Tab-separated table of C-alpha atoms and ligand atoms in Angstrom:
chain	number	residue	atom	x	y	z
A	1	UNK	CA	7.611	-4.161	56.124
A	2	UNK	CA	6.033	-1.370	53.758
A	3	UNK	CA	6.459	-1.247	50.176
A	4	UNK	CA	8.228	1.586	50.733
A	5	UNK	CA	10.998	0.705	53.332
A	6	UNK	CA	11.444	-2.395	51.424
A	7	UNK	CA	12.277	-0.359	48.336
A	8	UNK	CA	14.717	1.553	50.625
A	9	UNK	CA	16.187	-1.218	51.695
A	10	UNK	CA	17.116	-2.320	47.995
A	11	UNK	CA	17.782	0.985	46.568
A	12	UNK	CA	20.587	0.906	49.594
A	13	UNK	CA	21.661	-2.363	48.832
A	14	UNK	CA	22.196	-1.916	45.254
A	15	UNK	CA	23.647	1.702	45.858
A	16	UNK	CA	26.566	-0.337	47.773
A	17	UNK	CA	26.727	-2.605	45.307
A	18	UNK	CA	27.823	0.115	42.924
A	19	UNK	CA	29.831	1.880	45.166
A	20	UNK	CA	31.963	-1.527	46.068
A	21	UNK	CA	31.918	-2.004	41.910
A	22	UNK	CA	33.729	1.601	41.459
A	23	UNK	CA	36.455	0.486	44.434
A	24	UNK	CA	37.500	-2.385	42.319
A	25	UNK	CA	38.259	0.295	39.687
A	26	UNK	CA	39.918	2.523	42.347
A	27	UNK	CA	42.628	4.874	40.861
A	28	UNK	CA	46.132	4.730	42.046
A	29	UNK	CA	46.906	6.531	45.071
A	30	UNK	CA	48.620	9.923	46.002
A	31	UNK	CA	52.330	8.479	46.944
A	32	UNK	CA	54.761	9.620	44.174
A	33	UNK	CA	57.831	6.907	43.940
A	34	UNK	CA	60.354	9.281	45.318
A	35	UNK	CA	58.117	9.207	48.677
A	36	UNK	CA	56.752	12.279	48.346
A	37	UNK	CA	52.611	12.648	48.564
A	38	UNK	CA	50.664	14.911	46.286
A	39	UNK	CA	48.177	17.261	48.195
A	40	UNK	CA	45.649	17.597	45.327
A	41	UNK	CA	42.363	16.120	45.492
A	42	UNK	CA	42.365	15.486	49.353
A	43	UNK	CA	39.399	16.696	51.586
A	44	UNK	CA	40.112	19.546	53.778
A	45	UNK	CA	40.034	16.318	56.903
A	46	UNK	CA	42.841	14.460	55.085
A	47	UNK	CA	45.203	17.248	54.077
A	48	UNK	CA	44.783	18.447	57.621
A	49	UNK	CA	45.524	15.170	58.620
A	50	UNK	CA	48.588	15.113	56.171
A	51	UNK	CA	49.554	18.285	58.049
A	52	UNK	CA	49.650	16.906	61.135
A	53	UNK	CA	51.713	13.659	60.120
A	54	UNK	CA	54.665	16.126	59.701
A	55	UNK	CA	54.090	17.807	62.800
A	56	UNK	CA	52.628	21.067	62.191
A	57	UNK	CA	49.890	22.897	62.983
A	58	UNK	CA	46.485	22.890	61.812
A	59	UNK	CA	46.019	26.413	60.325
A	60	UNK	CA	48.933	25.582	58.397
A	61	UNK	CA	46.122	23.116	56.296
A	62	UNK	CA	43.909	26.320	55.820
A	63	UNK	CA	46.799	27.981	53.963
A	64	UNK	CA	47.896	25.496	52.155
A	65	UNK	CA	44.184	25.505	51.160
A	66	UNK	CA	44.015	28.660	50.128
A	67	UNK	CA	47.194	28.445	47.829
A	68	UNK	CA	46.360	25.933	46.498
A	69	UNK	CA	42.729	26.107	45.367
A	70	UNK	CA	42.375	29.710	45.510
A	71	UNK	CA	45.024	31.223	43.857
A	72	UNK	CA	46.370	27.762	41.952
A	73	UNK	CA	50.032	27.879	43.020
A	74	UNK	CA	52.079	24.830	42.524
A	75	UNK	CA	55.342	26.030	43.874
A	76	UNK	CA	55.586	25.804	47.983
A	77	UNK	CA	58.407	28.871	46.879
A	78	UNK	CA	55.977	31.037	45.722
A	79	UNK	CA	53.497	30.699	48.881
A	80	UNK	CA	54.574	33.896	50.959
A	81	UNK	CA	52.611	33.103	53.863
A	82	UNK	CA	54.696	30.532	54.791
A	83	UNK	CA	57.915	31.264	55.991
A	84	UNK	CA	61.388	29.714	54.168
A	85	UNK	CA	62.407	27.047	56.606
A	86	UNK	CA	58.877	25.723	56.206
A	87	UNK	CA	58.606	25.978	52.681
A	88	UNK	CA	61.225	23.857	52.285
A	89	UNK	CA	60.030	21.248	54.735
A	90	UNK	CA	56.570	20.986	52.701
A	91	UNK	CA	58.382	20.209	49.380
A	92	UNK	CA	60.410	17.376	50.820
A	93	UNK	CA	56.939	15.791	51.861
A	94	UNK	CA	54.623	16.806	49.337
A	95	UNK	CA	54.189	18.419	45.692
A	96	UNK	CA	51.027	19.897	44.306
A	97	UNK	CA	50.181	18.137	41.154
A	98	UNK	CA	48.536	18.235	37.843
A	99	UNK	CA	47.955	16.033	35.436
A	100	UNK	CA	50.672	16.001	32.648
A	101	UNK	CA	48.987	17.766	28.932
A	102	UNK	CA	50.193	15.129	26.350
A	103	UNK	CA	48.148	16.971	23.905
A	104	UNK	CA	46.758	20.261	23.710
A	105	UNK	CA	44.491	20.215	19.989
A	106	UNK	CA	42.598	24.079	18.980
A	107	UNK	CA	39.112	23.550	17.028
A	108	UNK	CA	38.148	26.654	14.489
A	109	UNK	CA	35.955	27.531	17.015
A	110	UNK	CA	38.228	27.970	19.692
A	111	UNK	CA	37.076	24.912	21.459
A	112	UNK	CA	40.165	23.597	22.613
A	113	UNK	CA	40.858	19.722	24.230
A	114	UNK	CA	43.453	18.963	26.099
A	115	UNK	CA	44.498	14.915	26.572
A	116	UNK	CA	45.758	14.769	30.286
A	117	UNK	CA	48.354	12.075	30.942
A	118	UNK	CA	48.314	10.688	35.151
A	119	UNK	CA	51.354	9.315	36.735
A	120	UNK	CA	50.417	5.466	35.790
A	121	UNK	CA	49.923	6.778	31.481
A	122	UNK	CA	46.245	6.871	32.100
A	123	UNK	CA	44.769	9.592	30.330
A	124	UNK	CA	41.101	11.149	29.713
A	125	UNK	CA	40.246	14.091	27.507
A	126	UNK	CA	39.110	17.717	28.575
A	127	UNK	CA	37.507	20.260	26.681
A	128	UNK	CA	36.913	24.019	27.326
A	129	UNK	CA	34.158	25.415	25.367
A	130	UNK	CA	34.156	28.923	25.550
A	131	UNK	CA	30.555	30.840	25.392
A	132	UNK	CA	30.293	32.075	21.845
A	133	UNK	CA	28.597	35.497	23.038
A	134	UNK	CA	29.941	35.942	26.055
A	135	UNK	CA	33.587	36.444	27.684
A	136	UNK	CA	33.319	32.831	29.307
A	137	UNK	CA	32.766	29.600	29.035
A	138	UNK	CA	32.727	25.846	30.458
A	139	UNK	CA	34.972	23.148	31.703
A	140	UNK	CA	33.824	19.629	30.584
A	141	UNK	CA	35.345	17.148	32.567
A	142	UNK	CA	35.651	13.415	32.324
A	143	UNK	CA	35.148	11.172	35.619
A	144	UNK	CA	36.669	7.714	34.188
A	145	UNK	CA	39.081	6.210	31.528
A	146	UNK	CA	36.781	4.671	29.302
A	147	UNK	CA	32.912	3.923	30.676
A	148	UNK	CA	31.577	0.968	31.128
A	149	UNK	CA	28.630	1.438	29.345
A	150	UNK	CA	28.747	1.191	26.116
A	151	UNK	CA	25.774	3.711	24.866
A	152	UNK	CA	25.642	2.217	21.375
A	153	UNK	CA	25.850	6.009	19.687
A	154	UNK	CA	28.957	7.101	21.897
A	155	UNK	CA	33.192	7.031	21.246
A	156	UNK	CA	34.299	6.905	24.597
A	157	UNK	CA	31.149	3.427	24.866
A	158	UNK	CA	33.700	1.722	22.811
A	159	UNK	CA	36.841	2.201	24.738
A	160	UNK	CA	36.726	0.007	27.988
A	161	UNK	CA	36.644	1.248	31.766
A	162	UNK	CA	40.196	1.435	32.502
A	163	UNK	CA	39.571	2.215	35.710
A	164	UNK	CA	38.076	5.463	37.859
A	165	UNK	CA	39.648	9.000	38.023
A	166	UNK	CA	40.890	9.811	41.801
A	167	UNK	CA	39.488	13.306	43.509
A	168	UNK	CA	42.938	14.549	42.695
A	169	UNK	CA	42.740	13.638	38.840
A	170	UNK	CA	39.331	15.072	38.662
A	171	UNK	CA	39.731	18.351	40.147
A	172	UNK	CA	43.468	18.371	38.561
A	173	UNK	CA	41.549	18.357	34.789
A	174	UNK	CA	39.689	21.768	35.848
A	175	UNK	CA	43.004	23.374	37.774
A	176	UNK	CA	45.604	22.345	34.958
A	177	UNK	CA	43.029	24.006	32.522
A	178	UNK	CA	42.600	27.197	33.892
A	179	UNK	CA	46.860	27.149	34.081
A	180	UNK	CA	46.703	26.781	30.303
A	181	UNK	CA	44.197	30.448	30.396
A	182	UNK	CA	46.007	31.931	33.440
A	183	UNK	CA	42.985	31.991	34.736
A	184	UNK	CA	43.502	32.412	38.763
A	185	UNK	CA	42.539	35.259	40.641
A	186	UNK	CA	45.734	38.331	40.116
A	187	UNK	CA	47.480	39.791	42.411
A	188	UNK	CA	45.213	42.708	41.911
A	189	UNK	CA	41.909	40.660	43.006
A	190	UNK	CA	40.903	40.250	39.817
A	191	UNK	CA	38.906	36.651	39.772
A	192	UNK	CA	38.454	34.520	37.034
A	193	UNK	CA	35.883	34.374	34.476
A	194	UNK	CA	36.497	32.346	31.328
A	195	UNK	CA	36.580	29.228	33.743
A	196	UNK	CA	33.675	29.598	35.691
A	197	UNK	CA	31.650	26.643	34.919
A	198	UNK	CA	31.752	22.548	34.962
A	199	UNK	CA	29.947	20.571	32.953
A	200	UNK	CA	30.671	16.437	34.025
A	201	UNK	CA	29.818	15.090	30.691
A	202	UNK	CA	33.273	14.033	29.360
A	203	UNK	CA	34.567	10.425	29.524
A	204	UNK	CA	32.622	8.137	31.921
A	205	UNK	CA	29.950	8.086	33.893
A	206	UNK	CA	30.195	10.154	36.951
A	207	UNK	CA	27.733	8.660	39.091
A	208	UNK	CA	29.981	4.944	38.738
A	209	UNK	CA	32.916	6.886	40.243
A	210	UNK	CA	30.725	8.829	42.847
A	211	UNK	CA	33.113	9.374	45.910
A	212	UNK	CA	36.111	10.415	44.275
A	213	UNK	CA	33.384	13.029	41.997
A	214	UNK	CA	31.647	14.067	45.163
A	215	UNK	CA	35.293	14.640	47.060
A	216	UNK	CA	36.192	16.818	43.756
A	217	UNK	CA	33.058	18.906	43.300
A	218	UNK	CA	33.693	19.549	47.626
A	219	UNK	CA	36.922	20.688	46.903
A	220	UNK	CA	35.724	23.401	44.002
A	221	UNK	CA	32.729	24.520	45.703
A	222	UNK	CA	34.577	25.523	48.529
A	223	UNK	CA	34.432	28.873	49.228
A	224	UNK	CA	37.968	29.385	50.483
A	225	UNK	CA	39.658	27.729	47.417
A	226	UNK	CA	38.027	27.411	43.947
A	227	UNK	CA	34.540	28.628	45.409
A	228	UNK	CA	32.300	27.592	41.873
A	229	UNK	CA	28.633	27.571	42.804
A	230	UNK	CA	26.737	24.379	42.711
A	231	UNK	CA	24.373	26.270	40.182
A	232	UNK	CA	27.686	26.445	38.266
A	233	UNK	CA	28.283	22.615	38.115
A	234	UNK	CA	25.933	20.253	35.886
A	235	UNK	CA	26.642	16.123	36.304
A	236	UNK	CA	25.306	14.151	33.515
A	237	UNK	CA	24.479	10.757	34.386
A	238	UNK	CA	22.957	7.968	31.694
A	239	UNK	CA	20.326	6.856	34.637
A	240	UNK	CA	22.349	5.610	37.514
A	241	UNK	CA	19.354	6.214	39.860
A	242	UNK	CA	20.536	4.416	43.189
A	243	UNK	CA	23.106	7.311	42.945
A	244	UNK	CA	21.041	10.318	41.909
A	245	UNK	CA	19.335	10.836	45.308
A	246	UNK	CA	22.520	10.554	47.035
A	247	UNK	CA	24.207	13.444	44.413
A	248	UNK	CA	21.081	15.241	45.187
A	249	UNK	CA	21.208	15.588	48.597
A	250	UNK	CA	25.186	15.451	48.836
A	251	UNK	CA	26.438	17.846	46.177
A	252	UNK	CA	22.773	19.469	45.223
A	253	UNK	CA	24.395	20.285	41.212
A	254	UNK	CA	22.378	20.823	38.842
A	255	UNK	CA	21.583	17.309	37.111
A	256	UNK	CA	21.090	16.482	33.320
A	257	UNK	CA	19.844	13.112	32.406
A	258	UNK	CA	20.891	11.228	29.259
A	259	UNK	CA	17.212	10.114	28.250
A	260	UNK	CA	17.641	9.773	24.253
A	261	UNK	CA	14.759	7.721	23.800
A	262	UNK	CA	11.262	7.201	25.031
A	263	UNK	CA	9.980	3.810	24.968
A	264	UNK	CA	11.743	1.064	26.624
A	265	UNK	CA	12.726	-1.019	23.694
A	266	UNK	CA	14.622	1.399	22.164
A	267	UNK	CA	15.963	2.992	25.205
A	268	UNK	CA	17.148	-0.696	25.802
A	269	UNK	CA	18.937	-0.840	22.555
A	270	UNK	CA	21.138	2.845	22.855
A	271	UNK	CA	21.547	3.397	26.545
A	272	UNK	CA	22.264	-0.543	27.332
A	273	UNK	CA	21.853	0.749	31.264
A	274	UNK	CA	18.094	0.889	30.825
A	275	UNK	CA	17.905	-2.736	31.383
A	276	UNK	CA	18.558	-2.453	34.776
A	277	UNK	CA	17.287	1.256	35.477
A	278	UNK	CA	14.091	1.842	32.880
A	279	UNK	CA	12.789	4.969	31.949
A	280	UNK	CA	9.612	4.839	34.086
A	281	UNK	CA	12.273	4.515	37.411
A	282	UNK	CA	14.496	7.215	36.148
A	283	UNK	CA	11.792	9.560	35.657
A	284	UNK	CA	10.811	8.791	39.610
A	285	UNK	CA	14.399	9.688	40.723
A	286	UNK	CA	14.499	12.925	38.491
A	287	UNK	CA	11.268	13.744	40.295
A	288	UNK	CA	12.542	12.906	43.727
A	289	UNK	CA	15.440	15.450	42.718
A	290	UNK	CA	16.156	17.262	45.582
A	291	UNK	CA	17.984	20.199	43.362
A	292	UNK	CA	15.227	20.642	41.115
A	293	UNK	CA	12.780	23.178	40.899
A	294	UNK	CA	11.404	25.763	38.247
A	295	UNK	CA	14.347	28.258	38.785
A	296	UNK	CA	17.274	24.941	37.901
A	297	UNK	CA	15.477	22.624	35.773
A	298	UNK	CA	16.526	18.966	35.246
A	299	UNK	CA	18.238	19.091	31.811
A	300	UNK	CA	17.327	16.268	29.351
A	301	UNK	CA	19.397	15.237	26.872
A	302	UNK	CA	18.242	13.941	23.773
A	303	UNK	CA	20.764	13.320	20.975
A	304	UNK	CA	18.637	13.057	17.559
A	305	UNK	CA	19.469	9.963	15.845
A	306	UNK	CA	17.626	10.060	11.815
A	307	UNK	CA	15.284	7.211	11.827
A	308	UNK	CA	15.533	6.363	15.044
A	309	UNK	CA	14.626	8.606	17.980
A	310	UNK	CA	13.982	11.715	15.921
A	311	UNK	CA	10.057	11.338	14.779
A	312	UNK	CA	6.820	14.021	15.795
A	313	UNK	CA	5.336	11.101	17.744
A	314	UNK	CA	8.540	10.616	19.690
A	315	UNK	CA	8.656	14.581	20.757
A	316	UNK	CA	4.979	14.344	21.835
A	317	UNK	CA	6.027	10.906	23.890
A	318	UNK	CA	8.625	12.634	25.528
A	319	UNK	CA	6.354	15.817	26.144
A	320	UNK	CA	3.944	13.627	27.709
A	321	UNK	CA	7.081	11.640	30.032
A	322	UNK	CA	8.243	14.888	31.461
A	323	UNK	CA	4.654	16.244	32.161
A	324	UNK	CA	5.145	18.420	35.710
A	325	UNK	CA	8.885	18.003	35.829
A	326	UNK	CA	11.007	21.220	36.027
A	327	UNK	CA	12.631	20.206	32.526
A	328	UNK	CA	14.631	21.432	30.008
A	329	UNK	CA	15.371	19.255	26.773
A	330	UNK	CA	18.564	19.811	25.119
A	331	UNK	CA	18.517	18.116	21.660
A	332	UNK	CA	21.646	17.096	20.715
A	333	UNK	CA	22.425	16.326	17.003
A	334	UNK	CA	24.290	13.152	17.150
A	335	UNK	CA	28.279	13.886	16.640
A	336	UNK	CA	29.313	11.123	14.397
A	337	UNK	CA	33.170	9.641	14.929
A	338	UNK	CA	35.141	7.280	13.005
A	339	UNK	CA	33.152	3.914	12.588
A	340	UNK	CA	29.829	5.101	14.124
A	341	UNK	CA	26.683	3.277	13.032
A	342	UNK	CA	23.986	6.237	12.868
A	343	UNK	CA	23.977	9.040	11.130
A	344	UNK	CA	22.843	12.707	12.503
A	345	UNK	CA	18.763	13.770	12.230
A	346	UNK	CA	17.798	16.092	9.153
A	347	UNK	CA	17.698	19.747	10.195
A	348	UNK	CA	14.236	19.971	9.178
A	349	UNK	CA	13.410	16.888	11.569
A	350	UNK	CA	15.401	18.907	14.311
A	351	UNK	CA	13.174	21.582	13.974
A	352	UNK	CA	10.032	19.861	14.415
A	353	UNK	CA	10.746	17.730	16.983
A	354	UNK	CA	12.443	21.053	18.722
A	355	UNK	CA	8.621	22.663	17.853
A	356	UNK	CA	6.608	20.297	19.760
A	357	UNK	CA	8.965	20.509	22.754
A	358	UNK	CA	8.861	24.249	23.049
A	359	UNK	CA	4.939	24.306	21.970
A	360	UNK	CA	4.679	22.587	25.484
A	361	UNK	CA	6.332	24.291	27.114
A	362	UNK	CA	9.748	23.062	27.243
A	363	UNK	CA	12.672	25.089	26.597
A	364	UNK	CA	14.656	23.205	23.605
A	365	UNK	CA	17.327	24.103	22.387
A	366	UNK	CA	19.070	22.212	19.873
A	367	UNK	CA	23.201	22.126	20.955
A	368	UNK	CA	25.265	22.907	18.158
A	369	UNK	CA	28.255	21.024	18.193
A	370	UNK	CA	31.343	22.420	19.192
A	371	UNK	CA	34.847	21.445	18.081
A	372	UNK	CA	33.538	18.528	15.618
A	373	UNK	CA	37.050	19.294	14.160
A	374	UNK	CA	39.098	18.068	16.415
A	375	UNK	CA	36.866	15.414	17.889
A	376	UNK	CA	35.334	17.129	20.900
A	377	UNK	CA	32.204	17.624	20.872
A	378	UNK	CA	29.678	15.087	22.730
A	379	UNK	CA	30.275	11.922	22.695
A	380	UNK	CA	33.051	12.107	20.947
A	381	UNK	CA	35.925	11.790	23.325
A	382	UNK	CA	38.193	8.482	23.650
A	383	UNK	CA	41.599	8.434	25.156
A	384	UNK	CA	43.013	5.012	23.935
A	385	UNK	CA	44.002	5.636	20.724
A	386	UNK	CA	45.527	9.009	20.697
A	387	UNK	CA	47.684	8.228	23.664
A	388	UNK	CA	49.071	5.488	22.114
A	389	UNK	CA	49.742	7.828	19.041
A	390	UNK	CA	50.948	10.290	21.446
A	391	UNK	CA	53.684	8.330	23.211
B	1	SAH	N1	28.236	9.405	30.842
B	1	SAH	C1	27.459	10.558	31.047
B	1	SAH	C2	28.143	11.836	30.652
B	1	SAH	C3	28.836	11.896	29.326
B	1	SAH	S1	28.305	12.272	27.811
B	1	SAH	C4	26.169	10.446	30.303
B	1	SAH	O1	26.046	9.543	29.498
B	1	SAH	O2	25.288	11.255	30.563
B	1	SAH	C5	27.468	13.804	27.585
B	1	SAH	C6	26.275	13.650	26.638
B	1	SAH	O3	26.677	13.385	25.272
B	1	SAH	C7	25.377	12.496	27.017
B	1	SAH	O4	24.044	12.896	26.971
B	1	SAH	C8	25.665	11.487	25.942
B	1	SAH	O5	24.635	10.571	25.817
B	1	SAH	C9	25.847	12.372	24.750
B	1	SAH	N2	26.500	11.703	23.603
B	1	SAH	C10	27.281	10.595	23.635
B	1	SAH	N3	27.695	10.295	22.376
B	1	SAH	C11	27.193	11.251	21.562
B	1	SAH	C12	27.311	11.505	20.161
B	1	SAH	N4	28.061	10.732	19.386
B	1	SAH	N5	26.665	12.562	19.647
B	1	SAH	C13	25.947	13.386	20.454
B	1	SAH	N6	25.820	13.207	21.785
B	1	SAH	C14	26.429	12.148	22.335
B	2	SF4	FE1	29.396	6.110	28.975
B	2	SF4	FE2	27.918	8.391	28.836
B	2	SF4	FE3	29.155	7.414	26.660
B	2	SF4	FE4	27.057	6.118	27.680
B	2	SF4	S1	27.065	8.201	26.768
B	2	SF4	S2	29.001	5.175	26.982
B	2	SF4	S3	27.381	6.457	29.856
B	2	SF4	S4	30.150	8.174	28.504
């Protein structure tokens, strides 16, 4: 056996390894208790197949499609393709859900985040950011309740996995958002704008929950419902690199990569994960990225830490790390919450480190934090506490 297969053969073993890990954190299903079964967040297959369990036809599954994903009604009353009789038939089976808003919180920049109670009290945080030039802005989404990571410089680290977000909670965070802008195509063709991008870099790691993220990011890349581009979809992952190829070649979004450090040991110490994945294997898989090129760069993210990541000798380490890699760096000043242990780089430290990315030839911008007031900006999000609060 070559080196190579044999690397295959554990890259495949330890992908299903993860993927039977996520199961055992499996969300609840799509039966409501008054028998009724919520269409959300199924493939196109299943909710044909749902279609057919009640004895109708299959183009009946392409409207339903297009009501619900393309023009985000909820109401089978309200879907005039479909005559009365029928209507009223699809209601007694099924609803089309959305996750409940327990609490809707406006920063002074206009970020807003929403906390999105599911049917079983679970509940994950969403925040729209809107573009501070233009007339439009970004969806960040969370994939899990809680993370089972514990990145020692992140809020949500410190709240435990609860379990995984279904399809239908995932793409339910982005749907029940743009209800809260009206933001569906009018009756006079007008599409939306404000909501026309998804960042997956809310609670959780996406890549630990990667079937019921791939089903979602399906369902709103499709071009008869939701239609967003892949080019208008980034997944952040902290390094889960058995999963990156298969997000690659499966979804083909643009990737960003939670780097933050670049020497072992200290990777080690903030992105705990590192153990098992380590920098020089991460690196490989962003390389192998099948959606990368010079036109979509591999985002890194880099959140500056003073003292501890944030030194001219770290920026020319990482220059050196990413040599030949269609990269961006995004530097992050770290967003601190209540009981955090490090405190944010100096702006002057920023700057230089920024300088020595960009002097090779790096685009690097530094992200400035959006709706620090209310607890929203990166890293920042955690669902335990407020819900309790909240109910
Ligand atoms: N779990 C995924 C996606 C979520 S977080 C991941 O780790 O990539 C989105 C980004 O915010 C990540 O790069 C994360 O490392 C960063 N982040 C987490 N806590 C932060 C904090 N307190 N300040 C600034 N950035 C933070
Ligand atoms: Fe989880 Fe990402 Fe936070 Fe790390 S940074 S604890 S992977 S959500």
């Amino acid at each position: 056996m070559s080196l190579n297969s044999h690397d295959a053969a554990l890259t495949a073993a330890e992908r299903d390894r993860i993927l039977a890990k996520a199961a055992a954190f499996a969300p609840p299903g799509n039966l409501l208790p008054d028998g009724r079964r919520d269409l959300v967040g199924l493939s196109r297959e299943s909710l044909a197949a749902e279609v057919a369990a009640i004895g109708e036809q299959k183009f009946r599954a392409k409207q339903l499609w297009h009501w619900i994903y393309h023009q985000g009604v909820t109401d089978f009353a309200l879907m005039s393709s479909i005559a009365r009789p029928l209507q009223q038939k699809l209601a007694e089976h099924f609803v089309v859900g959305r996750p409940e808003i327990a609490a809707d919180q406006r920063s002074s920049d206009q970020t807003r985040k929403f906390l999105f109670k599911f049917r079983d009290n679970e509940a994950v945080e969403t925040v729209y950011i809107p573009d501070p030039v233009e007339d439009r802005g970004a969806v960040c989404i969370s994939s899990q309740v809680g993370c089972t990571l514990s990145c020692r410089f992140c809020h949500t680290g410190t709240q435990r996995l609860a379990r995984n977000l279904s399809a239908a909670e995932i793409v339910g965070q982005f749907m029940a958002a743009r209800d809260a802008y009206g933001e569906w195509p009018s009756p006079k063709g007008e599409t939306p704008r404000l909501l026309s991008t998804i960042v997956l870099m809310g609670m959780g790691e996406p890549l630990y929950n990667y079937e019921n993220v791939a089903t979602a990011m399906k369902i709103v890349m499709d071009g008869e419902g939701i239609g967003l581009s892949r080019r208008r979809i980034t997944l952040s992952t902290s390094g889960v690199v058995p999963m990156m190829d298969r997000a690659g070649e499966e979804l083909g979004v643009n990737l960003a990569v939670s780097l933050h450090a670049v020497r072992d040991d200290l990777r080690d110490e903030l992105v705990p994960l590192n153990r098992k994945y380590p920098i020089a294997e991460l690196i490989a898989a962003c390389r192998r990225y099948p959606a990368a090129s010079n036109a979509r760069r591999i985002t890194f993210e880099y959140v500056m830490l003073d003292g501890i990541n944030d030194t001219p000798a770290d920026a020319r380490a990482l220059v050196q790390l990413l040599a030949g890699l269609p990269a961006k760096v995004n530097l992050i000043p770290f967003n601190p919450w209540p009981g955090s242990a490090y405190k944010t780089s100096t702006p002057a430290a920023i700057r230089k480190f920024a300088d020595i990315v960009l002097a090779a030839g790096y685009s690097s911008p530094v992200r400035t934090p959006r709706g620090q007031d209310i607890l929203a900006a990166c890293g920042q999000l955690k669902s335990d506490v407020e819900l309790r609060q909240a109910s």
